[in-house]
Amino acid sequence: MCGGGWRGPGQQGGIGNLPGLQQAGGYLGSIAILMIGGQLIGQTIGSFFGGGNIQSQMGLYGAIAGLAAGIVVASLAAAQVGSATEFVGFFAAAGAAGPAGPIILGIAAAYMIAQTIWSFTNGNGDTRERTVNFKCMPWQPPISTGDEVCSKCNKNGLGTPCTKYKCESLGSGCRLLDQQGANADNPNPNGDNAGVNNEIPEVSNPVCIDLGKCGYGGGTPPKPELTVVSSGFSYSTIGSGATVKKSNGEAVRESDIINLTVSTDQYAFCKYNYYKKNFAAFDTEGELFNEGNYHTMNHTLSITIPWIEDERVQNNSGDELRLFIRCRDKCDKYINTDEYVVSFPINPSPNTTAPQIVNVTPTDPSYLPYGVNFSVLTVTLNERGKCKYDYNQGIQYGLMAGNFSEGDLSENGEAFYTWGPVWNLVGNSTTIYIKCQDMWGNNNTEDTPHTFLPTAEQLKITDYTPEKDFVRKKPITTEEPLVFSVTTNGGAFSGSTNCWWSLKGATIAADSFLQNLSTTHEYPITSQLNPGQHELTFGCMDQAFNLANITTNFSIEHDQTPPAAVRVFIEGSNIRILTNENAQCFYNTTYIPNCNFEQGTRMDSIFTTEHSLSYQYDQTYYIKCKDEFDNQNDKCAVIVKPGIF
């Protein structure tokens, strides 16, 4: 070996001057020793972790670590840094040890390599800690963009009717207009429900609109406009109002009935008044349209033109009826201050036209109930009037024998009606003849005939269930209901009837059968009735008002005893359990005193007497059952332990 070692250019001394390394054969030899030692130690550690690929990888990592250690030593020595001499003192000492130097260097390399591999295998490498914050916040609907978005709730794509949840999920400002006439967040305390009914589309399918801007100065006064009048009449728009006349251009007449619709450009609540001077306070003055105080876009009303002498006419111009209409917007803030006016010019000349008979109830011909010889007729007219009848044809109005009441306005406000009894309806058929007279003395010259027919056979209930003294021992469920049924015969229409039932002392008191005008009727009871005896009455009626009823009784028995396991055995890889009644059984593999578990694993999908589950020989099974009346075992029905079978 060269005694002087290697020197860098211009250097007076080099690593060869370090006594130990010079004796070890120079720093290149030291690097080689470190690499070989590192590889051997890495492979040894790799074999401890399972050998194979891991052993090869550990050997590679050890060689790399040895190479790195040697380069560090060589670099520091070459730079002749004072601190380097101290740093590599250990290696120099190893070189000074003579033949033992490589062993000492190997031990040093092993220490460095072990530290590197330990850090690698235990994850103590270059790591950085980061803090990540998660927040679970309530879902928020999108920002509302107007009624166009909110109104999607009322379309069939989302299903009808619209609900509060559907509406408010469409946008932050979407709200339902409720049945009381104001939105649910801002109810109108002064409103009432007059005229509100389920035939109004906005009631059966509540309207979803954007109320998001109502609290920020949003909203505008509604703009009412007459859009529809009933047949036989027409209207023309004049300024901020309209005039209604007959279709031929003539003025309307006293007692004319006119149906009209006033539409608004937005959902609004409207009122009307005949006196403008008394229409200052919207909440306390004015009358409601048919829709009551419900917000809608169409507001309907039926007007009966009063007499010329009526104060509602006199307080205006003397020959004209006026409606002053005001509406409040969907935000319940803005009202049209200039009333929308609908005018009805009234013809003051006498009416010379006889009243028209619009309808007679019951229809012609009408059947009398079995054994009855009288009836009550209702005659509907197109104007206020009164009617008479006679058993002979062609009798003048004033000489007719029977009288009906003076006409009243019908409930829907669309016509007038008179009514009264008709007597002495005997024989196979009886026909009467009707004439009517209006308030001006104009009467019909032509008869309106109406025929009455007797019912030849009494209406009967010929069959029914449950029969008298029937006992129901099984539970009443949707799958196995208790069926009420009746069969009818006779009457005016060969047994065709509508029927109902009444259950005395039960939770379900009474209801109608599902079939209309039929001879057979069924009604399934699907909810459990109280145990004991029940009295059941059936009633049926046909279109001639023939009645039939019958009363029966039946009993409900409830089992009070939970099911019992009568046999337990192993069949193949399953535990089989037989119970003394239909039951559902559940099991748990965790011990709970008295099997008091709320939810176990279900063994059956139906109520049955045979139950099974997959069996593992080293597992304990805690089993309880319940019957169709929900009677449960108060303790375990069965406990299957290892080694029993």
XYZ file of C-alpha atoms in Angstrom:
645
model
C 0.000 0.000 0.000
C 1.191 3.574 -0.696
C 2.359 5.106 2.511
C 1.619 8.716 1.507
C -2.023 8.236 0.515
C -3.886 10.379 -2.039
C -3.613 14.161 -2.199
C -5.805 16.632 -3.932
C -4.268 19.275 -6.225
C -2.408 21.945 -4.267
C -3.043 20.213 -0.965
C -0.293 19.709 1.567
C -2.044 16.914 3.236
C -5.159 14.760 2.569
C -7.204 12.065 3.954
C -4.169 9.857 3.703
C -2.629 11.813 6.537
C -5.317 10.554 8.915
C -3.431 7.673 10.567
C -6.279 5.178 10.796
C -7.562 5.591 7.247
C -4.087 5.471 5.804
C -3.561 2.091 7.483
C -6.964 0.849 6.290
C -5.963 1.323 2.672
C -7.423 4.802 1.986
C -10.920 6.197 1.999
C -12.009 4.250 -1.137
C -11.488 1.067 0.744
C -13.469 2.447 3.646
C -16.428 3.286 1.375
C -16.399 -0.210 -0.080
C -16.322 -1.731 3.387
C -19.247 0.442 4.490
C -21.349 -0.539 1.428
C -20.700 -4.267 1.872
C -21.384 -4.113 5.578
C -24.569 -2.141 5.032
C -25.864 -4.652 2.498
C -25.227 -7.604 4.802
C -26.915 -5.938 7.764
C -29.904 -4.854 5.617
C -30.412 -8.406 4.345
C -30.238 -9.751 7.869
C -32.932 -7.349 9.058
C -35.011 -8.077 5.935
C -34.988 -11.798 6.706
C -36.437 -10.959 10.108
C -39.425 -9.255 8.366
C -40.162 -12.240 6.164
C -37.383 -12.516 3.605
C -38.025 -12.556 -0.126
C -38.579 -9.141 -1.716
C -38.372 -7.432 1.668
C -34.911 -8.983 2.298
C -33.664 -7.795 -1.105
C -35.021 -4.294 -0.559
C -33.446 -4.045 2.916
C -30.081 -5.130 1.472
C -30.306 -2.411 -1.184
C -31.231 0.215 1.400
C -28.260 -0.900 3.584
C -25.789 -0.593 0.719
C -27.069 2.886 -0.110
C -26.761 3.930 3.537
C -23.142 2.633 3.663
C -22.275 4.511 0.473
C -23.734 7.720 1.896
C -21.720 7.366 5.108
C -18.487 6.835 3.186
C -19.058 9.849 0.926
C -19.702 12.084 3.933
C -16.412 11.012 5.536
C -14.467 11.464 2.307
C -15.931 14.893 1.578
C -15.149 16.237 5.027
C -11.625 14.885 4.886
C -11.014 16.374 1.440
C -12.163 19.802 2.627
C -9.838 19.621 5.653
C -12.515 21.282 7.793
C -11.466 21.296 11.411
C -14.756 20.032 12.572
C -14.514 17.268 10.019
C -11.514 15.860 11.785
C -13.585 15.550 14.902
C -16.546 14.162 12.948
C -14.449 11.407 11.363
C -12.358 10.810 14.408
C -14.212 7.638 15.042
C -13.348 6.382 11.548
C -9.716 7.480 11.999
C -9.548 5.561 15.215
C -10.881 2.566 13.379
C -8.092 2.889 10.839
C -5.501 3.171 13.604
C -6.684 -0.115 14.957
C -4.841 -1.915 12.202
C -6.328 -5.249 11.128
C -9.356 -4.625 13.383
C -10.197 -1.379 11.581
C -12.672 -2.853 9.065
C -14.571 -4.483 11.908
C -14.896 -1.186 13.748
C -16.009 0.544 10.535
C -18.549 -2.183 9.945
C -19.983 -1.690 13.407
C -20.285 2.065 12.747
C -21.968 1.456 9.426
C -24.289 -1.058 11.020
C -25.363 1.526 13.574
C -26.140 4.127 10.870
C -27.894 1.584 8.681
C -29.989 0.259 11.551
C -31.098 3.799 12.393
C -32.090 4.410 8.753
C -34.010 1.142 8.430
C -35.693 1.642 11.795
C -36.938 5.041 10.670
C -38.145 3.543 7.393
C -40.031 0.645 8.940
C -41.596 2.684 11.734
C -42.674 5.641 9.670
C -40.360 8.109 11.424
C -39.336 9.745 8.204
C -39.939 13.259 6.977
C -43.542 13.916 8.143
C -45.577 17.073 8.486
C -48.716 17.568 10.514
C -51.727 19.284 9.004
C -55.022 20.132 10.736
C -58.191 19.726 8.633
C -61.494 21.079 9.958
C -64.827 19.613 8.816
C -68.203 21.185 9.582
C -71.590 19.543 8.979
C -73.996 22.381 8.275
C -77.758 22.258 7.533
C -78.615 22.097 3.850
C -79.703 25.426 2.432
C -82.023 25.835 -0.584
C -80.788 27.906 -3.517
C -81.421 31.632 -3.663
C -84.929 32.274 -4.996
C -85.171 33.697 -8.494
C -88.898 34.399 -8.649
C -92.281 32.732 -8.894
C -91.164 30.799 -11.983
C -88.880 28.603 -9.852
C -91.235 28.272 -6.883
C -94.214 27.402 -9.095
C -92.491 24.160 -10.154
C -93.922 22.716 -6.941
C -97.414 22.878 -8.462
C -96.476 20.985 -11.604
C -96.860 17.249 -12.029
C -93.123 16.645 -12.348
C -92.684 16.932 -8.573
C -95.984 15.307 -7.751
C -99.114 16.959 -6.472
C -100.292 18.332 -4.221
C -97.504 20.770 -3.397
C -96.346 20.517 0.216
C -94.480 22.868 2.556
C -91.311 20.748 2.316
C -91.368 20.574 -1.499
C -92.054 24.283 -1.790
C -89.354 25.543 0.565
C -86.707 23.224 -0.907
C -86.983 24.947 -4.301
C -85.694 28.334 -3.146
C -84.878 30.385 -0.076
C -87.925 32.612 -0.552
C -90.423 29.954 -1.675
C -93.426 29.681 0.634
C -96.925 28.205 0.514
C -99.952 30.455 0.465
C -102.120 28.823 3.085
C -105.866 28.153 3.088
C -106.572 31.075 5.393
C -105.570 33.542 2.713
C -102.114 34.644 3.836
C -98.713 33.024 3.681
C -97.887 30.819 6.637
C -95.181 33.167 7.890
C -97.437 36.224 7.831
C -101.054 35.166 8.506
C -103.896 37.616 8.143
C -105.466 37.856 11.611
C -108.605 39.549 10.355
C -109.598 37.022 7.705
C -112.229 34.326 7.776
C -112.939 31.249 5.705
C -116.182 32.273 4.041
C -116.535 30.709 0.626
C -113.379 28.601 0.808
C -113.887 25.078 -0.507
C -111.804 22.248 -1.909
C -112.969 22.929 -5.454
C -110.631 25.929 -5.553
C -107.428 24.669 -7.270
C -105.211 26.604 -4.866
C -106.780 24.721 -1.934
C -106.405 21.195 -3.343
C -102.868 21.993 -4.593
C -101.460 24.814 -2.400
C -99.621 27.501 -4.331
C -95.863 27.921 -3.918
C -94.621 31.442 -4.681
C -91.565 33.585 -3.991
C -92.106 35.624 -0.845
C -88.394 36.219 -0.302
C -88.549 39.908 -1.201
C -91.620 40.733 0.841
C -89.504 41.881 3.791
C -87.250 44.091 1.675
C -89.685 46.538 0.138
C -90.774 44.082 -2.527
C -94.293 43.672 -3.835
C -96.652 45.743 -5.956
C -100.394 46.486 -5.806
C -102.466 43.887 -7.686
C -104.241 44.847 -10.895
C -107.793 43.412 -10.969
C -109.596 42.985 -14.282
C -112.964 41.497 -15.247
C -112.306 38.491 -17.499
C -115.433 36.263 -17.492
C -119.219 36.790 -17.305
C -121.923 34.126 -17.556
C -123.669 33.133 -20.774
C -126.182 35.682 -22.052
C -124.103 38.651 -20.903
C -121.066 40.562 -22.182
C -118.680 43.182 -20.837
C -116.553 46.039 -22.123
C -113.491 47.583 -20.473
C -113.707 51.288 -19.702
C -110.698 52.886 -17.992
C -110.027 51.189 -14.657
C -113.246 49.227 -14.763
C -115.803 47.401 -16.904
C -119.487 47.568 -17.818
C -121.698 44.470 -17.998
C -124.786 44.247 -20.225
C -126.858 41.582 -21.893
C -125.328 39.969 -24.961
C -127.704 41.966 -27.212
C -126.384 45.215 -25.743
C -129.399 45.928 -23.550
C -129.121 46.817 -19.879
C -129.494 44.031 -17.355
C -132.829 43.486 -15.611
C -133.867 43.169 -12.028
C -133.370 39.613 -10.669
C -130.901 38.718 -13.410
C -128.240 36.344 -12.079
C -124.758 37.107 -13.392
C -121.667 35.030 -12.620
C -118.389 36.836 -13.094
C -114.656 36.271 -12.658
C -112.194 39.015 -11.746
C -108.564 38.082 -12.436
C -105.446 39.623 -10.915
C -101.904 39.790 -12.281
C -100.583 38.082 -9.134
C -101.877 35.962 -6.286
C -104.065 38.310 -4.285
C -106.907 38.519 -1.782
C -109.846 40.611 -3.036
C -112.984 42.240 -1.611
C -115.884 44.168 -3.095
C -118.334 46.772 -1.862
C -121.369 48.565 -3.285
C -120.456 51.789 -1.482
C -117.141 53.450 -2.224
C -117.383 55.809 0.735
C -117.479 52.834 3.144
C -114.491 51.083 1.585
C -111.677 52.908 3.372
C -110.423 50.121 5.670
C -109.635 46.944 3.724
C -109.486 44.580 6.720
C -112.795 45.639 8.252
C -114.866 46.735 5.250
C -116.044 45.001 2.107
C -117.465 41.596 1.251
C -115.626 38.441 0.263
C -115.582 36.750 -3.117
C -116.450 33.048 -3.318
C -112.807 32.169 -2.554
C -113.021 33.839 0.850
C -109.793 35.447 2.022
C -107.678 32.955 0.122
C -104.939 34.294 -2.169
C -105.679 33.314 -5.762
C -105.497 34.785 -9.257
C -109.158 34.220 -10.143
C -111.912 35.649 -7.942
C -115.489 34.541 -8.651
C -118.829 35.999 -7.643
C -122.523 35.542 -8.412
C -124.530 38.783 -8.565
C -128.313 38.984 -8.421
C -129.397 42.337 -9.833
C -131.530 44.049 -7.169
C -134.694 46.080 -7.657
C -134.307 49.627 -8.878
C -135.564 50.809 -5.497
C -132.798 48.949 -3.652
C -130.484 51.285 -1.731
C -127.459 49.719 -3.412
C -128.755 51.120 -6.686
C -130.098 54.406 -5.353
C -126.813 55.238 -3.647
C -125.045 55.226 -6.962
C -126.656 56.766 -10.044
C -130.222 55.506 -9.760
C -130.120 53.128 -12.711
C -126.851 51.344 -12.218
C -125.365 48.848 -9.787
C -121.650 49.241 -9.125
C -119.079 46.935 -7.587
C -115.985 48.600 -6.136
C -113.154 46.049 -6.001
C -109.893 46.238 -4.080
C -107.182 43.569 -3.784
C -104.158 43.029 -1.544
C -100.939 41.485 -2.868
C -99.284 38.216 -1.875
C -97.026 40.023 0.625
C -100.129 41.350 2.410
C -98.746 44.870 2.011
C -100.004 46.605 -1.101
C -103.608 47.384 -2.090
C -104.868 49.006 -5.264
C -105.930 52.404 -3.908
C -108.014 53.224 -7.009
C -110.884 50.759 -6.885
C -111.630 48.663 -9.932
C -115.300 49.366 -10.754
C -117.700 46.937 -12.458
C -120.953 48.632 -13.516
C -124.318 46.998 -14.292
C -126.744 49.389 -16.030
C -130.296 48.317 -15.045
C -133.276 48.454 -17.396
C -136.041 50.220 -15.426
C -138.850 49.140 -17.784
C -141.194 46.332 -16.648
C -140.222 42.740 -17.385
C -142.726 41.028 -19.721
C -141.056 37.589 -20.025
C -142.375 34.546 -18.143
C -139.920 32.667 -15.897
C -138.085 29.666 -17.276
C -138.159 26.305 -15.460
C -134.506 25.247 -15.425
C -134.776 21.973 -13.487
C -137.139 19.758 -11.458
C -135.889 17.473 -8.657
C -136.255 14.497 -8.411
C -135.923 13.818 -12.115
C -138.888 12.896 -14.281
C -140.166 10.226 -13.944
C -139.503 9.761 -10.229
C -140.172 6.666 -8.124
C -141.987 6.869 -4.809
C -140.640 4.879 -1.853
C -142.428 1.584 -1.190
C -145.819 2.218 0.461
C -145.566 6.056 0.216
C -148.151 8.206 -1.683
C -146.589 11.676 -1.525
C -143.384 13.398 -2.597
C -141.535 16.720 -2.363
C -140.569 18.562 -5.547
C -138.027 21.342 -6.038
C -138.429 23.581 -9.104
C -135.483 25.756 -10.182
C -136.145 29.050 -12.054
C -133.975 31.540 -13.875
C -135.496 34.443 -11.906
C -137.325 35.034 -8.665
C -140.857 33.620 -8.758
C -143.310 31.041 -7.405
C -144.948 27.899 -8.827
C -148.179 25.860 -8.696
C -149.270 22.403 -9.864
C -152.475 20.562 -10.793
C -153.452 16.969 -11.588
C -155.165 18.109 -14.797
C -153.498 19.427 -17.904
C -154.148 22.930 -19.320
C -155.334 24.618 -16.107
C -154.584 28.352 -15.858
C -151.921 29.312 -13.322
C -154.315 31.098 -10.979
C -156.720 28.118 -10.873
C -154.180 25.385 -10.123
C -154.802 23.324 -6.966
C -151.354 22.984 -5.411
C -148.855 25.665 -4.324
C -145.102 25.721 -3.963
C -143.154 28.182 -1.827
C -141.975 31.560 -3.103
C -138.590 31.354 -4.786
C -135.338 31.717 -2.860
C -131.835 32.136 -4.185
C -130.036 28.807 -4.538
C -126.943 28.052 -2.481
C -124.591 28.467 -5.437
C -126.211 31.801 -6.264
C -126.912 30.777 -9.849
C -130.718 30.351 -9.797
C -133.926 30.629 -7.769
C -135.881 27.658 -6.507
C -139.324 26.873 -5.139
C -140.388 23.681 -3.420
C -143.355 21.958 -1.842
C -145.148 18.636 -1.160
C -147.299 16.824 -3.710
C -150.100 14.637 -2.235
C -152.459 11.843 -3.324
C -150.027 9.991 -5.553
C -151.851 6.673 -5.911
C -152.220 3.991 -8.564
C -149.698 2.712 -11.054
C -148.760 6.214 -12.232
C -149.611 9.828 -11.389
C -148.732 12.887 -13.506
C -148.914 16.499 -12.311
C -148.589 19.696 -14.390
C -146.494 22.679 -13.250
C -146.644 26.415 -14.094
C -144.682 29.331 -12.556
C -145.025 33.130 -12.264
C -142.344 35.813 -11.770
C -142.463 38.899 -9.561
C -143.956 41.036 -12.379
C -146.918 38.691 -12.799
C -145.631 36.980 -15.934
C -146.628 33.301 -15.856
C -146.117 30.219 -18.002
C -148.830 29.312 -20.484
C -147.375 25.853 -21.198
C -147.431 23.017 -18.658
C -144.317 21.223 -17.440
C -145.434 17.614 -16.702
C -143.893 15.416 -14.026
C -144.758 11.712 -13.467
C -144.565 9.672 -10.244
C -144.242 5.855 -10.223
C -144.750 3.550 -7.210
C -142.152 1.047 -5.959
C -143.684 -2.408 -6.394
C -141.368 -4.373 -4.072
C -139.764 -3.580 -0.761
C -135.972 -3.165 -0.662
C -134.280 -6.024 1.232
C -130.824 -6.980 2.489
C -130.649 -10.641 1.507
C -127.144 -11.534 2.692
C -124.419 -10.063 4.876
C -121.142 -10.824 6.667
C -120.070 -11.280 9.337
C -123.009 -13.473 10.240
C -124.713 -13.295 13.612
C -122.564 -14.612 16.511
C -119.470 -14.914 14.311
C -116.214 -15.178 16.329
C -112.970 -13.830 14.894
C -109.975 -15.555 16.501
C -107.266 -14.479 14.081
C -105.712 -11.002 14.105
C -107.174 -8.424 11.708
C -104.495 -7.306 9.247
C -104.182 -5.820 5.779
C -103.378 -9.283 4.437
C -106.289 -10.919 6.297
C -108.949 -8.239 6.846
C -112.337 -8.627 8.492
C -114.724 -8.081 5.574
C -118.105 -6.408 6.009
C -120.426 -7.217 3.088
C -124.092 -6.867 2.138
C -126.234 -7.981 -0.801
C -129.474 -6.165 -1.687
C -132.550 -6.989 -3.758
C -135.898 -5.414 -4.631
C -136.768 -1.732 -4.315
C -137.359 0.539 -7.279
C -134.170 -0.425 -9.132
C -133.799 -4.196 -8.603
C -131.570 -3.857 -5.553
C -129.213 -1.171 -6.886
C -128.324 0.823 -3.777
C -125.786 2.805 -1.816
C -124.968 1.264 1.570
C -123.185 2.114 4.799
C -122.283 0.440 8.071
C -122.125 1.474 11.713
C -120.127 -0.310 14.414
C -121.337 0.347 17.936
C -118.690 0.809 20.610
C -115.703 0.410 18.287
C -112.938 2.818 17.381
C -114.135 2.856 13.765
C -117.640 4.257 14.146
C -119.187 4.288 10.660
C -118.440 4.603 6.974
C -119.931 4.104 3.527
C -119.268 1.066 1.395
C -116.941 1.601 -1.523
C -119.406 0.570 -4.249
C -122.094 2.999 -5.455
C -125.465 1.933 -6.920
C -124.650 -1.764 -6.748
C -126.364 -4.909 -5.454
C -123.210 -6.148 -3.663
C -121.029 -4.147 -1.297
C -117.793 -4.949 0.544
C -115.668 -3.054 3.044
C -112.384 -4.503 4.409
C -111.522 -3.713 8.028
C -107.725 -3.831 8.280
C -107.060 -2.488 11.785
C -107.413 -4.543 14.930
C -110.679 -4.162 16.886
C -111.007 -4.358 20.638
C -111.726 -7.822 22.037
C -115.301 -8.637 22.964
C -118.704 -8.418 21.291
C -119.525 -5.792 18.663
C -122.897 -4.694 17.301
C -122.885 -4.010 13.571
C -125.692 -2.310 11.617
C -125.965 -2.210 7.823
C -128.116 0.340 5.995
C -128.931 0.695 2.282
C -130.965 3.135 0.188
C -131.883 3.282 -3.489
C -132.569 6.368 -5.621
C -136.263 6.250 -4.745
C -135.336 6.620 -1.039
C -136.316 3.039 -0.246
C -134.488 2.036 2.931
C -133.351 -1.329 4.310
C -131.285 -2.096 7.391
C -130.235 -5.044 9.498
C -128.252 -5.484 12.732
C -125.904 -8.338 13.589
C -123.234 -8.994 16.192
C -119.851 -10.667 16.224
C -117.014 -11.182 18.688
C -113.283 -10.596 18.627
C -111.050 -12.931 20.638
C -107.471 -11.959 21.458
C -104.889 -14.578 22.387
C -103.148 -13.459 25.602
C -100.473 -16.209 25.728
C -97.067 -15.948 24.031
C -95.949 -18.777 21.741
C -94.031 -21.728 23.196
C -91.295 -23.833 21.611
C -92.499 -27.449 21.614
C -89.479 -29.000 19.879
C -85.871 -28.001 19.120
C -83.513 -30.110 16.994
C -80.624 -29.970 14.530
C -81.283 -30.732 10.885
C -78.154 -30.624 8.769
C -76.449 -27.314 9.532
C -79.635 -25.644 10.823
C -81.370 -25.327 14.158
C -85.059 -26.151 13.737
C -87.681 -24.874 16.224
C -91.375 -25.787 16.253
C -93.865 -23.519 18.080
C -97.386 -24.272 19.273
C -98.888 -21.414 17.194
C -97.998 -19.157 14.303
C -95.151 -16.925 15.421
C -92.129 -14.939 14.350
C -88.873 -15.759 16.136
C -85.699 -13.728 16.639
C -82.262 -14.657 17.933
C -79.240 -12.968 19.440
C -75.757 -14.383 20.057
C -75.015 -11.968 22.899
C -76.288 -12.759 26.374
C -78.950 -10.329 27.571
C -80.899 -11.190 30.731
C -84.314 -12.693 29.943
C -83.685 -12.192 26.200
C -84.745 -8.592 26.680
C -83.374 -7.448 23.346
C -85.386 -4.927 21.370
C -84.171 -6.096 18.007
C -82.773 -9.502 17.283
C -82.025 -11.164 13.981
C -85.309 -12.226 12.355
C -85.616 -15.939 11.691
C -88.891 -15.728 9.728
C -90.430 -13.375 7.184
C -93.957 -14.581 8.014
C -95.840 -15.970 10.992
C -95.382 -19.748 10.991
C -94.970 -22.721 13.336
C -91.641 -23.820 11.795
C -88.492 -21.744 12.302
C -84.851 -22.290 11.375
C -81.435 -20.616 11.445
C -77.913 -21.528 10.372
C -76.084 -23.268 13.268
C -72.462 -22.887 14.371
C -71.500 -25.580 16.922
C -69.394 -23.223 19.099
C -72.021 -20.449 19.297
C -74.785 -19.859 21.878
C -78.181 -18.713 20.529
C -80.732 -16.807 22.619
C -84.157 -17.067 20.973
C -87.522 -15.422 21.677
C -90.793 -15.399 19.719
C -94.009 -13.387 19.349
C -97.408 -14.406 17.987
C -99.812 -12.617 15.657
C -101.328 -10.699 18.578
C -97.863 -9.377 19.503
C -97.638 -11.559 22.622
C -93.908 -12.008 23.312
C -91.987 -14.392 25.546
C -91.131 -12.605 28.779
C -87.932 -14.674 28.890
C -85.986 -16.617 26.305
C -88.138 -19.150 24.516
C -85.052 -21.274 23.761
C -81.330 -21.079 24.597
C -79.166 -23.292 22.386
C -75.660 -23.806 23.850
C -72.601 -25.561 22.380
C -72.551 -29.282 23.052
C -76.294 -29.716 23.558
C -76.648 -31.495 20.217
